[in-house]
């Protein structure tokens, strides 16, 4: 049985097998394909800045411990509550995984005395980002989970945490207005061969999220024709 990227149909290099979209086939010891692992790393690195930007949206009335920022107009209460809940989830998730990782790495984690949540988040994400392989390898970690008003202890692994970080990053970008309609091209990047080419709606530019190369539509078509020509010549030689 194939071992596939844990992101499943959301995998950056997803494939279609027997009519079903699945994650890319990877070695059994890995949890994500290389591209998705980089996306996890980017999400972890971005969370502290996402937190700060969410504070700016909340303004001076934030109750999650961020630096006060004066805004000219108050947010509707339901949106404010959702943003504050997201910020708390960011801090709690990062703090839990940083604690688990610190035990494995045998480093001191919990600071003495009280600290601001934003500072805790930054410190946790730095530890996780600097030891991503060790974080993804964590297994059967017991964490306290709050769900629908109930608290319980659940076993989780680093891959669960990685998926949660991706989800938190996406939710933050939704509130920050940074998400756009993105078209995924069903062809590989001419430069790195990754199935991670995207084009934002209305844009003439195509970007590979794996190698960060940007193409104009004309340049992309030209490169594809060159690759096709090379493949055909190779087949003819064979």
Short mmCIF file of C-alpha atoms in Angstrom, two decimals:
data_model
loop_
_atom_site.label_atom_id
_atom_site.label_comp_id
_atom_site.label_asym_id
_atom_site.label_seq_id
_atom_site.Cartn_x
_atom_site.Cartn_y
_atom_site.Cartn_z
CA UNK A 1 0.00 0.00 0.00
CA UNK A 2 1.32 3.45 -0.94
CA UNK A 3 2.29 5.85 1.82
CA UNK A 4 1.04 9.31 0.90
CA UNK A 5 1.30 12.92 2.03
CA UNK A 6 -0.86 13.49 5.11
CA UNK A 7 -2.57 16.51 3.51
CA UNK A 8 -4.47 14.18 1.20
CA UNK A 9 -6.48 16.01 -1.44
CA UNK A 10 -5.02 19.32 -0.23
CA UNK A 11 -1.47 18.15 -0.94
CA UNK A 12 0.48 20.58 -3.13
CA UNK A 13 1.56 17.64 -5.30
CA UNK A 14 -1.75 15.77 -5.17
CA UNK A 15 -2.38 13.02 -7.69
CA UNK A 16 -5.43 11.31 -9.10
CA UNK A 17 -5.55 7.57 -8.47
CA UNK A 18 -8.51 5.57 -9.72
CA UNK A 19 -10.57 8.74 -9.95
CA UNK A 20 -9.74 9.87 -6.40
CA UNK A 21 -7.52 12.87 -5.52
CA UNK A 22 -4.86 11.76 -3.02
CA UNK A 23 -1.61 13.08 -1.60
CA UNK A 24 1.67 12.44 -3.33
CA UNK A 25 3.35 9.08 -2.74
CA UNK A 26 6.24 9.54 -0.30
CA UNK A 27 8.63 7.33 1.70
CA UNK A 28 6.94 5.62 4.66
CA UNK A 29 9.06 7.48 7.22
CA UNK A 30 7.76 10.88 6.03
CA UNK A 31 4.47 12.51 6.88
CA UNK A 32 4.39 15.17 4.17
CA UNK A 33 5.82 15.61 0.71
CA UNK A 34 8.68 18.12 0.52
CA UNK A 35 6.45 20.92 -0.75
CA UNK A 36 3.82 20.52 1.97
CA UNK A 37 6.56 20.31 4.61
CA UNK A 38 7.80 23.70 3.40
CA UNK A 39 4.25 25.04 3.57
CA UNK A 40 4.07 23.91 7.21
CA UNK A 41 7.37 25.66 7.94
CA UNK A 42 6.11 28.85 6.29
CA UNK A 43 2.84 28.71 8.26
CA UNK A 44 4.69 28.34 11.57
CA UNK A 45 7.03 31.21 10.73
CA UNK A 46 4.12 33.45 9.71
CA UNK A 47 1.93 32.93 12.80
CA UNK A 48 3.59 35.58 15.03
CA UNK A 49 3.16 38.25 12.34
CA UNK A 50 -0.40 37.07 11.69
CA UNK A 51 -1.07 37.51 15.42
CA UNK A 52 0.26 41.09 15.36
CA UNK A 53 -1.82 41.98 12.32
CA UNK A 54 -4.94 40.52 13.94
CA UNK A 55 -4.23 42.74 16.95
CA UNK A 56 -4.23 45.73 14.63
CA UNK A 57 -7.70 44.74 13.44
CA UNK A 58 -8.94 44.40 17.01
CA UNK A 59 -7.54 47.76 18.07
CA UNK A 60 -7.16 48.80 21.69
CA UNK A 61 -9.98 46.56 22.91
CA UNK A 62 -8.17 43.25 22.49
CA UNK A 63 -8.58 40.90 25.44
CA UNK A 64 -5.92 38.37 24.43
CA UNK A 65 -2.95 40.29 25.73
CA UNK A 66 -1.61 41.94 22.59
CA UNK A 67 -0.14 45.41 22.32
CA UNK A 68 -2.92 48.02 22.22
CA UNK A 69 -3.47 49.57 18.78
CA UNK A 70 -5.89 52.45 18.30
CA UNK A 71 -8.44 51.99 15.52
CA UNK A 72 -11.08 54.46 14.40
CA UNK A 73 -13.98 52.05 14.17
CA UNK A 74 -14.99 49.14 16.40
CA UNK A 75 -15.48 45.70 14.93
CA UNK A 76 -18.86 43.96 15.21
CA UNK A 77 -18.87 41.80 18.35
CA UNK A 78 -19.17 38.39 16.59
CA UNK A 79 -16.13 39.12 14.37
CA UNK A 80 -14.13 40.38 17.35
CA UNK A 81 -14.91 37.24 19.33
CA UNK A 82 -13.89 35.00 16.42
CA UNK A 83 -10.58 36.83 15.99
CA UNK A 84 -9.81 36.67 19.71
CA UNK A 85 -10.64 32.95 19.74
CA UNK A 86 -8.31 32.43 16.77
CA UNK A 87 -5.49 34.27 18.54
CA UNK A 88 -5.95 32.15 21.66
CA UNK A 89 -5.87 29.00 19.53
CA UNK A 90 -2.62 30.15 17.93
CA UNK A 91 -0.95 30.63 21.30
CA UNK A 92 -2.33 27.45 22.88
CA UNK A 93 -1.43 25.24 19.91
CA UNK A 94 2.09 26.62 19.56
CA UNK A 95 2.67 26.52 23.32
CA UNK A 96 1.54 22.89 23.58
CA UNK A 97 3.77 21.68 20.75
CA UNK A 98 6.73 23.74 21.87
CA UNK A 99 6.44 22.14 25.31
CA UNK A 100 6.39 18.65 23.77
CA UNK A 101 9.33 19.48 21.51
CA UNK A 102 11.33 21.00 24.35
CA UNK A 103 11.07 17.76 26.33
CA UNK A 104 12.42 15.78 23.38
CA UNK A 105 15.23 18.28 22.77
CA UNK A 106 15.89 18.56 26.50
CA UNK A 107 15.68 22.36 26.55
CA UNK A 108 14.01 24.63 29.08
CA UNK A 109 10.73 25.92 27.72
CA UNK A 110 8.38 27.48 30.26
CA UNK A 111 9.58 30.95 31.26
CA UNK A 112 9.42 32.13 34.85
CA UNK A 113 6.63 34.61 35.61
CA UNK A 114 3.89 35.89 33.34
CA UNK A 115 4.48 36.75 29.70
CA UNK A 116 2.42 38.29 26.95
CA UNK A 117 0.68 35.75 24.67
CA UNK A 118 2.26 37.29 21.58
CA UNK A 119 5.73 36.82 23.05
CA UNK A 120 4.92 33.20 23.95
CA UNK A 121 3.71 32.57 20.41
CA UNK A 122 6.85 34.05 18.87
CA UNK A 123 9.11 32.02 21.16
CA UNK A 124 7.16 28.80 20.49
CA UNK A 125 7.15 29.25 16.72
CA UNK A 126 10.88 29.94 16.72
CA UNK A 127 11.55 26.68 18.59
CA UNK A 128 9.25 24.67 16.32
CA UNK A 129 10.54 26.28 13.12
CA UNK A 130 14.16 25.66 14.06
CA UNK A 131 13.47 21.96 14.75
CA UNK A 132 10.77 21.16 12.21
CA UNK A 133 11.90 17.57 11.54
CA UNK A 134 11.84 16.77 15.25
CA UNK A 135 8.41 18.41 15.56
CA UNK A 136 6.94 16.38 12.68
CA UNK A 137 8.40 13.20 14.21
CA UNK A 138 6.60 13.68 17.55
CA UNK A 139 4.21 10.83 18.36
CA UNK A 140 1.57 10.12 21.02
CA UNK A 141 1.89 13.46 22.80
CA UNK A 142 -0.80 14.02 25.44
CA UNK A 143 -2.35 17.47 25.13
CA UNK A 144 -5.29 19.11 26.87
CA UNK A 145 -7.98 19.90 24.28
CA UNK A 146 -10.90 22.30 24.66
CA UNK A 147 -13.81 21.46 22.40
CA UNK A 148 -17.43 22.61 22.60
CA UNK A 149 -16.94 23.76 26.16
CA UNK A 150 -15.39 20.49 27.36
CA UNK A 151 -11.81 19.73 28.31
CA UNK A 152 -10.15 16.37 27.76
CA UNK A 153 -6.71 14.85 27.19
CA UNK A 154 -6.03 13.51 23.70
CA UNK A 155 -3.00 11.77 22.14
CA UNK A 156 -1.68 13.66 19.11
CA UNK A 157 1.34 13.52 16.84
CA UNK A 158 3.37 16.24 15.17
CA UNK A 159 1.54 15.74 11.88
CA UNK A 160 -1.73 16.64 13.62
CA UNK A 161 -0.06 19.78 14.90
CA UNK A 162 1.27 20.64 11.45
CA UNK A 163 -2.22 20.39 9.93
CA UNK A 164 -3.55 22.61 12.70
CA UNK A 165 -0.87 25.23 12.02
CA UNK A 166 -1.81 25.24 8.33
CA UNK A 167 -5.47 25.69 9.29
CA UNK A 168 -4.69 28.52 11.74
CA UNK A 169 -2.58 30.31 9.14
CA UNK A 170 -5.37 30.04 6.58
CA UNK A 171 -8.00 31.35 9.02
CA UNK A 172 -5.75 34.29 9.90
CA UNK A 173 -5.33 35.19 6.24
CA UNK A 174 -9.11 35.05 5.82
CA UNK A 175 -9.61 37.66 8.55
CA UNK A 176 -6.73 39.73 7.20
CA UNK A 177 -8.19 39.72 3.70
CA UNK A 178 -5.12 38.03 2.25
CA UNK A 179 -6.92 35.14 0.57
CA UNK A 180 -7.83 35.36 -3.09
CA UNK A 181 -9.41 33.06 -5.64
CA UNK A 182 -6.48 30.96 -6.82
CA UNK A 183 -6.47 28.66 -9.82
CA UNK A 184 -4.25 25.57 -9.54
CA UNK A 185 -2.75 24.54 -12.84
CA UNK A 186 -2.81 20.75 -13.43
CA UNK A 187 0.70 20.75 -14.90
CA UNK A 188 4.23 20.71 -13.40
CA UNK A 189 6.49 23.73 -13.02
CA UNK A 190 8.89 23.93 -16.00
CA UNK A 191 11.73 24.74 -13.61
CA UNK A 192 11.36 22.34 -10.64
CA UNK A 193 8.70 19.86 -11.87
CA UNK A 194 6.51 20.37 -8.77
CA UNK A 195 2.73 20.25 -9.20
CA UNK A 196 2.36 23.57 -7.40
CA UNK A 197 1.66 26.17 -10.08
CA UNK A 198 -1.01 28.75 -9.22
CA UNK A 199 -2.53 31.81 -10.83
CA UNK A 200 -4.53 34.35 -8.87
CA UNK A 201 -7.87 35.23 -10.43
CA UNK A 202 -7.44 38.11 -12.86
CA UNK A 203 -3.64 37.93 -12.84
CA UNK A 204 -1.46 37.28 -15.87
CA UNK A 205 1.30 35.86 -13.68
CA UNK A 206 1.83 32.22 -12.80
CA UNK A 207 3.72 31.35 -9.63
CA UNK A 208 5.29 28.12 -8.44
CA UNK A 209 4.82 27.86 -4.68
CA UNK A 210 7.57 25.27 -4.51
CA UNK A 211 10.53 27.08 -6.11
CA UNK A 212 8.97 30.60 -5.93
CA UNK A 213 9.54 31.20 -9.65
CA UNK A 214 7.10 33.58 -11.34
CA UNK A 215 6.22 33.33 -15.04
CA UNK A 216 4.26 35.51 -17.39
CA UNK A 217 1.69 33.54 -19.36
CA UNK A 218 3.74 34.00 -22.56
CA UNK A 219 6.94 32.85 -20.87
CA UNK A 220 5.19 29.85 -19.36
CA UNK A 221 3.78 28.75 -22.72
CA UNK A 222 7.21 29.14 -24.35
CA UNK A 223 8.91 27.02 -21.67
CA UNK A 224 6.24 24.33 -21.94
CA UNK A 225 6.74 24.13 -25.71
CA UNK A 226 10.50 23.79 -25.21
CA UNK A 227 9.99 20.96 -22.69
CA UNK A 228 7.54 19.16 -24.97
CA UNK A 229 9.98 19.47 -27.87
CA UNK A 230 12.79 18.04 -25.75
CA UNK A 231 10.64 15.11 -24.58
CA UNK A 232 9.58 14.32 -28.14
CA UNK A 233 13.17 14.40 -29.36
CA UNK A 234 14.19 12.16 -26.48
CA UNK A 235 11.47 9.67 -27.37
CA UNK A 236 12.50 9.73 -31.02
CA UNK A 237 16.12 9.05 -30.07
CA UNK A 238 15.03 6.14 -27.87
#
